[in-house]
Short mmCIF file of C-alpha atoms in Angstrom, two decimals:
data_model
loop_
_atom_site.label_atom_id
_atom_site.label_comp_id
_atom_site.label_asym_id
_atom_site.label_seq_id
_atom_site.Cartn_x
_atom_site.Cartn_y
_atom_site.Cartn_z
CA UNK A 1 131.57 49.45 119.34
CA UNK A 2 129.78 53.10 118.93
CA UNK A 3 126.55 53.99 121.13
CA UNK A 4 125.80 56.42 118.80
CA UNK A 5 123.50 55.10 116.10
CA UNK A 6 121.64 58.16 114.00
CA UNK A 7 125.08 59.68 112.47
CA UNK A 8 125.47 63.26 111.68
CA UNK A 9 123.55 64.81 108.80
CA UNK A 10 125.42 64.78 105.81
CA UNK A 11 123.07 68.34 105.49
CA UNK A 12 124.81 70.03 107.85
CA UNK A 13 128.32 68.90 107.35
CA UNK A 14 128.17 71.51 104.75
CA UNK A 15 128.34 75.78 104.15
CA UNK A 16 125.14 77.19 105.23
CA UNK A 17 124.44 78.65 101.71
CA UNK A 18 122.07 81.75 102.01
CA UNK A 19 120.25 83.52 98.91
CA UNK A 20 120.78 87.21 98.14
CA UNK A 21 117.46 88.44 97.90
CA UNK A 22 114.69 91.79 97.54
CA UNK A 23 112.58 91.26 99.50
CA UNK A 24 110.02 93.17 98.38
CA UNK A 25 107.16 91.39 99.91
CA UNK A 26 104.81 92.13 103.32
CA UNK A 27 107.96 90.72 105.67
CA UNK A 28 110.37 90.46 106.12
CA UNK A 29 112.70 93.23 105.16
CA UNK A 30 115.74 93.20 104.22
CA UNK A 31 117.60 93.78 107.67
CA UNK A 32 120.67 97.17 106.73
CA UNK A 33 124.48 96.07 107.70
CA UNK A 34 124.31 98.10 110.79
CA UNK A 35 121.23 95.89 112.67
CA UNK A 36 123.20 93.09 111.66
CA UNK A 37 126.15 93.82 112.95
CA UNK A 38 124.45 95.01 115.85
CA UNK A 39 122.58 91.75 115.65
CA UNK A 40 126.28 90.07 115.50
CA UNK A 41 127.82 91.65 118.47
CA UNK A 42 128.86 89.57 121.24
CA UNK A 43 126.73 88.06 123.71
CA UNK A 44 126.49 88.50 127.03
CA UNK A 45 124.03 88.08 129.75
CA UNK A 46 120.05 88.57 129.57
CA UNK A 47 120.59 88.58 134.28
CA UNK A 48 123.78 91.42 132.77
CA UNK A 49 122.62 95.04 134.17
CA UNK A 50 124.65 96.04 130.44
CA UNK A 51 121.51 94.31 129.70
CA UNK A 52 118.84 95.69 131.70
CA UNK A 53 120.36 99.26 129.92
CA UNK A 54 119.91 97.76 126.09
CA UNK A 55 116.18 97.03 127.20
CA UNK A 56 116.27 99.92 128.99
CA UNK A 57 116.76 101.90 125.53
CA UNK A 58 114.39 99.17 123.97
CA UNK A 59 111.45 100.58 125.40
CA UNK A 60 112.40 104.38 125.33
CA UNK A 61 112.66 103.58 121.79
CA UNK A 62 109.94 101.99 121.32
CA UNK A 63 107.42 104.32 122.94
CA UNK A 64 108.46 107.26 120.84
CA UNK A 65 107.34 104.85 117.87
CA UNK A 66 104.15 104.23 119.21
CA UNK A 67 104.37 108.18 121.02
CA UNK A 68 103.38 107.16 124.21
CA UNK A 69 104.32 107.56 127.87
CA UNK A 70 103.48 104.22 129.47
CA UNK A 71 105.44 102.97 131.25
CA UNK A 72 104.57 99.49 131.29
CA UNK A 73 106.37 98.59 127.54
CA UNK A 74 107.84 95.83 127.03
CA UNK A 75 109.00 94.03 124.13
CA UNK A 76 108.12 90.21 123.75
CA UNK A 77 110.03 87.72 122.81
CA UNK A 78 108.73 86.65 120.08
CA UNK A 79 107.25 86.91 116.54
CA UNK A 80 104.13 89.61 116.34
CA UNK A 81 101.72 86.77 116.73
CA UNK A 82 103.47 86.23 120.36
CA UNK A 83 103.07 90.57 121.29
CA UNK A 84 98.60 89.61 120.15
CA UNK A 85 98.54 86.82 121.99
CA UNK A 86 100.17 88.24 124.99
CA UNK A 87 97.66 91.04 124.17
CA UNK A 88 94.09 88.84 124.36
CA UNK A 89 95.90 85.84 126.97
CA UNK A 90 96.64 89.76 129.70
CA UNK A 91 93.17 91.72 129.07
CA UNK A 92 90.70 89.22 128.35
CA UNK A 93 89.35 86.17 130.64
CA UNK A 94 87.34 82.99 130.63
CA UNK A 95 83.84 83.64 129.26
CA UNK A 96 83.61 87.86 128.91
CA UNK A 97 82.80 89.84 125.52
CA UNK A 98 85.48 90.67 122.68
CA UNK A 99 84.92 92.01 119.62
CA UNK A 100 86.54 91.87 116.77
CA UNK A 101 87.07 93.71 113.87
CA UNK A 102 87.86 91.24 111.37
CA UNK A 103 89.11 92.86 107.79
CA UNK A 104 91.94 90.09 106.43
CA UNK A 105 93.75 87.40 107.83
CA UNK A 106 94.59 88.97 111.54
CA UNK A 107 91.16 89.51 112.66
CA UNK A 108 90.40 86.27 111.78
CA UNK A 109 93.57 85.12 113.29
CA UNK A 110 93.05 87.15 117.54
CA UNK A 111 89.11 85.34 117.18
CA UNK A 112 90.75 81.38 116.95
CA UNK A 113 93.13 83.61 119.97
CA UNK A 114 90.59 84.62 121.66
CA UNK A 115 88.04 81.98 121.86
CA UNK A 116 90.95 79.56 122.28
CA UNK A 117 91.38 80.92 125.70
CA UNK A 118 87.69 80.32 126.55
CA UNK A 119 86.60 84.05 125.62
CA UNK A 120 83.71 85.41 124.76
CA UNK A 121 84.16 86.47 120.76
CA UNK A 122 81.72 88.51 118.47
CA UNK A 123 83.40 88.91 114.72
CA UNK A 124 82.02 92.44 113.36
CA UNK A 125 83.36 91.77 109.27
CA UNK A 126 83.86 92.87 105.95
CA UNK A 127 85.99 91.90 103.34
CA UNK A 128 89.44 92.58 101.95
CA UNK A 129 90.07 95.62 102.10
CA UNK A 130 87.20 97.15 103.66
CA UNK A 131 86.74 99.36 105.97
CA UNK A 132 83.98 99.77 109.71
CA UNK A 133 83.12 103.35 110.12
CA UNK A 134 82.96 104.86 113.60
CA UNK A 135 78.78 104.32 113.91
CA UNK A 136 79.42 100.99 113.14
CA UNK A 137 81.94 100.03 115.75
CA UNK A 138 80.03 101.42 118.54
CA UNK A 139 76.54 100.08 117.10
CA UNK A 140 78.24 96.71 117.83
CA UNK A 141 79.79 97.99 121.08
CA UNK A 142 76.45 98.62 122.54
CA UNK A 143 75.40 95.28 120.99
CA UNK A 144 78.14 93.40 122.78
CA UNK A 145 79.15 94.48 125.36
CA UNK A 146 83.09 93.68 124.73
CA UNK A 147 86.05 93.95 128.13
CA UNK A 148 88.18 94.71 123.93
CA UNK A 149 88.11 95.60 120.71
CA UNK A 150 90.24 94.64 118.20
CA UNK A 151 91.59 96.54 114.90
CA UNK A 152 93.51 95.54 112.49
CA UNK A 153 96.03 99.51 111.79
CA UNK A 154 97.58 98.13 109.53
CA UNK A 155 96.48 95.17 107.28
CA UNK A 156 98.79 94.05 105.65
CA UNK A 157 96.61 91.48 104.12
CA UNK A 158 94.99 93.32 102.31
CA UNK A 159 96.83 96.57 101.98
CA UNK A 160 94.36 98.85 103.90
CA UNK A 161 95.43 101.44 106.75
CA UNK A 162 92.66 101.51 109.17
CA UNK A 163 91.45 105.36 110.07
CA UNK A 164 91.90 105.37 114.34
CA UNK A 165 90.63 108.20 114.90
CA UNK A 166 87.70 108.47 117.61
CA UNK A 167 87.30 104.61 118.18
CA UNK A 168 90.14 104.65 121.50
CA UNK A 169 86.84 107.70 123.09
CA UNK A 170 83.87 105.31 121.79
CA UNK A 171 86.27 102.81 123.64
CA UNK A 172 86.26 105.17 127.74
CA UNK A 173 82.77 105.56 127.04
CA UNK A 174 81.58 101.90 126.85
CA UNK A 175 84.35 101.00 129.25
CA UNK A 176 85.92 99.15 126.69
CA UNK A 177 89.93 98.79 126.22
CA UNK A 178 90.71 99.50 122.50
CA UNK A 179 93.06 96.68 120.74
CA UNK A 180 95.34 97.94 117.57
CA UNK A 181 98.37 95.92 115.62
CA UNK A 182 100.10 98.32 113.74
CA UNK A 183 102.85 95.09 113.16
CA UNK A 184 102.76 96.31 109.62
CA UNK A 185 102.37 100.12 109.95
CA UNK A 186 104.61 101.10 112.60
CA UNK A 187 107.04 103.79 111.34
CA UNK A 188 105.66 104.19 107.99
CA UNK A 189 102.26 105.71 108.51
CA UNK A 190 100.81 107.60 111.52
CA UNK A 191 99.66 106.65 114.81
CA UNK A 192 99.35 108.03 118.70
CA UNK A 193 98.92 105.47 120.88
CA UNK A 194 98.09 108.32 124.04
CA UNK A 195 96.17 110.71 121.86
CA UNK A 196 94.33 107.97 119.84
CA UNK A 197 93.15 106.34 123.46
CA UNK A 198 95.09 103.34 122.14
CA UNK A 199 95.53 101.04 125.18
CA UNK A 200 96.38 97.83 124.19
CA UNK A 201 99.43 98.56 120.76
CA UNK A 202 101.11 95.83 119.21
CA UNK A 203 104.06 95.80 116.59
CA UNK A 204 106.97 93.36 115.30
CA UNK A 205 110.63 94.18 114.10
CA UNK A 206 110.69 91.97 110.69
CA UNK A 207 109.43 94.78 108.14
CA UNK A 208 109.88 99.41 108.64
CA UNK A 209 112.09 98.78 111.80
CA UNK A 210 113.64 96.37 109.77
CA UNK A 211 115.28 93.75 112.23
CA UNK A 212 115.38 90.15 112.32
CA UNK A 213 112.02 88.23 112.82
CA UNK A 214 111.54 87.45 116.48
CA UNK A 215 110.98 90.71 119.09
CA UNK A 216 107.28 92.20 119.42
CA UNK A 217 107.24 95.99 121.11
CA UNK A 218 103.91 95.57 122.94
CA UNK A 219 102.56 98.63 125.26
CA UNK A 220 99.65 98.95 127.41
CA UNK A 221 98.11 101.91 129.50
CA UNK A 222 96.86 102.59 133.29
CA UNK A 223 93.62 101.19 132.59
CA UNK A 224 94.50 98.38 130.79
CA UNK A 225 97.37 97.16 133.32
CA UNK A 226 94.45 97.78 136.21
CA UNK A 227 92.95 94.93 133.81
CA UNK A 228 95.11 93.36 133.42
CA UNK A 229 96.76 93.28 136.82
CA UNK A 230 92.91 92.19 137.96
CA UNK A 231 92.75 89.92 137.15
CA UNK A 232 89.97 86.93 138.98
CA UNK A 233 92.36 84.28 136.86
CA UNK A 234 95.99 83.99 135.52
CA UNK A 235 96.18 84.13 132.08
CA UNK A 236 97.02 80.86 129.63
CA UNK A 237 100.38 81.47 129.09
CA UNK A 238 102.93 81.86 131.94
CA UNK A 239 106.28 82.85 128.77
CA UNK A 240 103.61 85.46 127.87
CA UNK A 241 102.60 86.89 131.20
CA UNK A 242 102.80 89.94 131.82
CA UNK A 243 102.78 89.99 136.44
CA UNK A 244 106.51 88.54 135.39
CA UNK A 245 107.21 90.00 131.38
CA UNK A 246 106.76 93.36 133.95
CA UNK A 247 109.37 92.70 135.85
CA UNK A 248 111.65 91.47 134.13
CA UNK A 249 111.28 94.79 131.92
CA UNK A 250 111.65 96.70 134.69
CA UNK A 251 108.44 98.04 134.99
CA UNK A 252 106.77 97.67 137.56
CA UNK A 253 108.40 99.08 140.25
CA UNK A 254 110.31 96.50 142.42
CA UNK A 255 113.86 96.11 143.27
CA UNK A 256 114.72 93.30 141.05
CA UNK A 257 114.12 92.55 138.13
CA UNK A 258 113.59 87.70 139.08
CA UNK A 259 114.40 84.83 136.13
CA UNK A 260 111.01 84.97 134.55
CA UNK A 261 113.01 83.55 129.99
CA UNK A 262 115.50 83.55 128.25
CA UNK A 263 115.39 86.89 126.51
CA UNK A 264 116.51 86.71 122.91
CA UNK A 265 120.40 89.21 123.49
CA UNK A 266 120.85 89.65 119.99
CA UNK A 267 117.96 90.06 118.56
CA UNK A 268 116.86 93.09 121.34
CA UNK A 269 120.84 94.36 120.23
CA UNK A 270 119.21 93.95 116.47
CA UNK A 271 115.82 95.35 117.81
CA UNK A 272 117.49 98.65 119.67
CA UNK A 273 120.04 98.77 116.74
CA UNK A 274 116.30 99.45 114.40
CA UNK A 275 115.19 101.49 116.90
CA UNK A 276 118.17 103.55 117.01
CA UNK A 277 117.78 104.83 113.51
CA UNK A 278 114.09 105.16 113.91
CA UNK A 279 115.26 108.01 116.36
CA UNK A 280 117.95 109.41 114.38
CA UNK A 281 115.20 109.88 111.18
CA UNK A 282 112.36 110.89 113.21
CA UNK A 283 109.23 109.47 112.97
CA UNK A 284 108.03 112.25 110.66
CA UNK A 285 110.66 111.66 108.03
CA UNK A 286 110.48 107.74 107.94
CA UNK A 287 105.95 108.66 107.71
CA UNK A 288 107.24 111.27 104.64
CA UNK A 289 109.04 108.89 102.83
CA UNK A 290 106.98 105.96 102.78
CA UNK A 291 103.79 107.83 101.64
CA UNK A 292 106.18 109.52 98.48
CA UNK A 293 107.72 106.60 97.64
CA UNK A 294 104.20 104.16 97.41
CA UNK A 295 102.54 107.47 95.48
CA UNK A 296 105.87 106.26 93.34
CA UNK A 297 104.88 102.92 92.79
CA UNK A 298 101.74 103.81 91.98
CA UNK A 299 102.01 106.78 89.47
CA UNK A 300 104.16 103.25 87.78
CA UNK A 301 101.63 100.52 88.72
CA UNK A 302 98.71 102.10 87.16
CA UNK A 303 101.09 103.62 84.45
CA UNK A 304 101.75 99.64 83.43
CA UNK A 305 97.95 98.67 83.69
CA UNK A 306 97.58 97.56 87.20
CA UNK A 307 94.36 98.36 89.14
CA UNK A 308 95.76 98.81 92.68
CA UNK A 309 93.55 96.40 95.17
CA UNK A 310 92.60 100.14 97.70
CA UNK A 311 90.55 102.13 95.44
CA UNK A 312 90.95 105.21 98.32
CA UNK A 313 94.51 107.10 97.96
CA UNK A 314 93.89 107.45 101.78
CA UNK A 315 93.41 103.87 102.87
CA UNK A 316 96.53 102.24 101.38
CA UNK A 317 99.00 101.70 103.35
CA UNK A 318 101.98 102.96 102.25
CA UNK A 319 104.91 99.54 103.17
CA UNK A 320 101.87 96.93 101.68
CA UNK A 321 100.77 97.55 98.24
CA UNK A 322 97.80 95.92 96.58
CA UNK A 323 97.14 94.97 93.06
CA UNK A 324 94.55 93.64 92.37
CA UNK A 325 95.48 90.06 90.31
CA UNK A 326 96.11 91.28 86.24
CA UNK A 327 92.92 89.27 84.09
CA UNK A 328 94.58 86.58 82.49
CA UNK A 329 97.59 85.14 84.52
CA UNK A 330 98.18 82.82 86.87
CA UNK A 331 100.01 84.89 90.65
CA UNK A 332 101.34 82.07 91.11
CA UNK A 333 103.38 81.77 88.51
CA UNK A 334 103.92 85.97 88.29
CA UNK A 335 105.58 85.52 91.74
CA UNK A 336 108.29 82.55 90.96
CA UNK A 337 109.44 83.89 87.62
CA UNK A 338 109.81 87.06 89.34
CA UNK A 339 111.21 84.84 92.23
CA UNK A 340 113.95 82.76 89.64
CA UNK A 341 114.12 85.88 87.59
CA UNK A 342 115.38 88.53 89.44
CA UNK A 343 115.69 87.01 92.35
CA UNK A 344 113.01 89.35 94.11
CA UNK A 345 110.08 88.14 96.61
CA UNK A 346 106.63 90.04 96.24
CA UNK A 347 103.67 87.46 97.39
CA UNK A 348 100.14 86.61 96.63
CA UNK A 349 97.61 87.61 98.65
CA UNK A 350 97.00 85.23 102.55
CA UNK A 351 93.51 84.53 104.36
CA UNK A 352 91.01 86.22 103.13
CA UNK A 353 92.83 88.04 100.71
CA UNK A 354 94.28 84.94 98.69
CA UNK A 355 93.46 84.82 94.67
CA UNK A 356 92.45 87.93 94.96
CA UNK A 357 95.84 90.33 95.00
CA UNK A 358 99.15 90.66 94.52
CA UNK A 359 101.08 92.30 97.10
CA UNK A 360 104.84 94.35 97.44
CA UNK A 361 106.03 96.02 100.39
CA UNK A 362 108.45 99.11 100.98
CA UNK A 363 109.83 99.22 104.01
CA UNK A 364 111.97 100.37 106.37
CA UNK A 365 115.69 100.03 104.55
CA UNK A 366 113.68 98.88 101.55
CA UNK A 367 111.70 102.22 101.52
CA UNK A 368 113.75 103.55 98.31
CA UNK A 369 112.16 104.77 94.64
CA UNK A 370 115.25 103.31 93.26
CA UNK A 371 114.12 98.96 94.28
CA UNK A 372 110.27 100.71 92.79
CA UNK A 373 112.12 100.74 90.05
CA UNK A 374 113.37 98.02 89.90
CA UNK A 375 109.91 96.05 91.06
CA UNK A 376 108.00 97.66 88.67
CA UNK A 377 110.76 96.02 85.87
CA UNK A 378 110.59 93.13 88.06
CA UNK A 379 107.00 93.10 87.29
CA UNK A 380 107.03 94.47 83.23
CA UNK A 381 109.00 91.58 82.18
CA UNK A 382 107.05 88.91 84.36
CA UNK A 383 104.33 90.46 81.77
CA UNK A 384 106.21 89.88 79.42
CA UNK A 385 107.08 87.10 79.64
CA UNK A 386 104.87 84.94 81.48
CA UNK A 387 101.72 82.94 79.97
CA UNK A 388 98.19 84.76 79.47
CA UNK A 389 94.79 82.94 78.62
CA UNK A 390 92.14 84.35 76.16
CA UNK A 391 89.20 83.95 78.52
#
């Protein structure tokens, strides 16, 4: 008699089926064949010398993408949220004051993360699509005396690309670290970590970089490292402890890299290839392409009678465009129609922008005018065929 009482699940006795879709939402984006091929290379050991060379390549690619010479530059094994937690857990100790600029969901998330690890969190809040002046930021820093200021560069929930110039200088003036989220903006909008005096910068692999989700580049400058490596208490997370991760990535100057965790080997292959594509294309060309395609999309949306959610063109996030929900329509019905009839993902708002916007993402590999045309055609078809209330 068999000792197995739970039978094999019938679903796993069938072949894996995954639909082919145009991922024109805020991410993940479609992965180009070259990156898919890199991720399918044979596995090697995560502590093999060849793996260290690939990790070194990734580090150099991140330094280029971030425009930084920071030695402590790595990729966290996890999504952008892992890098978000890594930044906060390592540079903030329980009881310390932090200031979080919130104009969408990502500031809300960082505030919760900081509260969970015992920080004294102060919120600077605007409605989705709003932005903070440097004067407002400095006044809040003077009032709350934080050790860390968080700002989202590419607020994908609202489609805003926040100005960064001058904020790093303010933070240095008041002995405050400057942490910036570029998950939705890296590769699509200019960012200069060193020139803009950003102390900690992170992103994700699955947006304009076009790699699969699961790796999250992050960089710490000397100011951040001094705070991080002179803590009174250990970080709340062992997995995200930069004392260990900096050694794993060969950033601590020690002759040997010790085992900390098994990194996502295939994910690192894909991330390296995505950074190679960005290096070959060039940052300035990538920024230019995203801006041009976004402008093309804006014109098409306005021709359909749709209203762009961010009125100031210079504040729009090139990678994720937000439109106000058209009057009389159920946005969920519109998006469901587009997914069913055009095999295309667009999304609604997220967090505080839920029910306010619909989002179209054209990032990296997807950033082409023919894709903008496809998105516009799908929207026009949905507007024609979905019910509109008379109210």
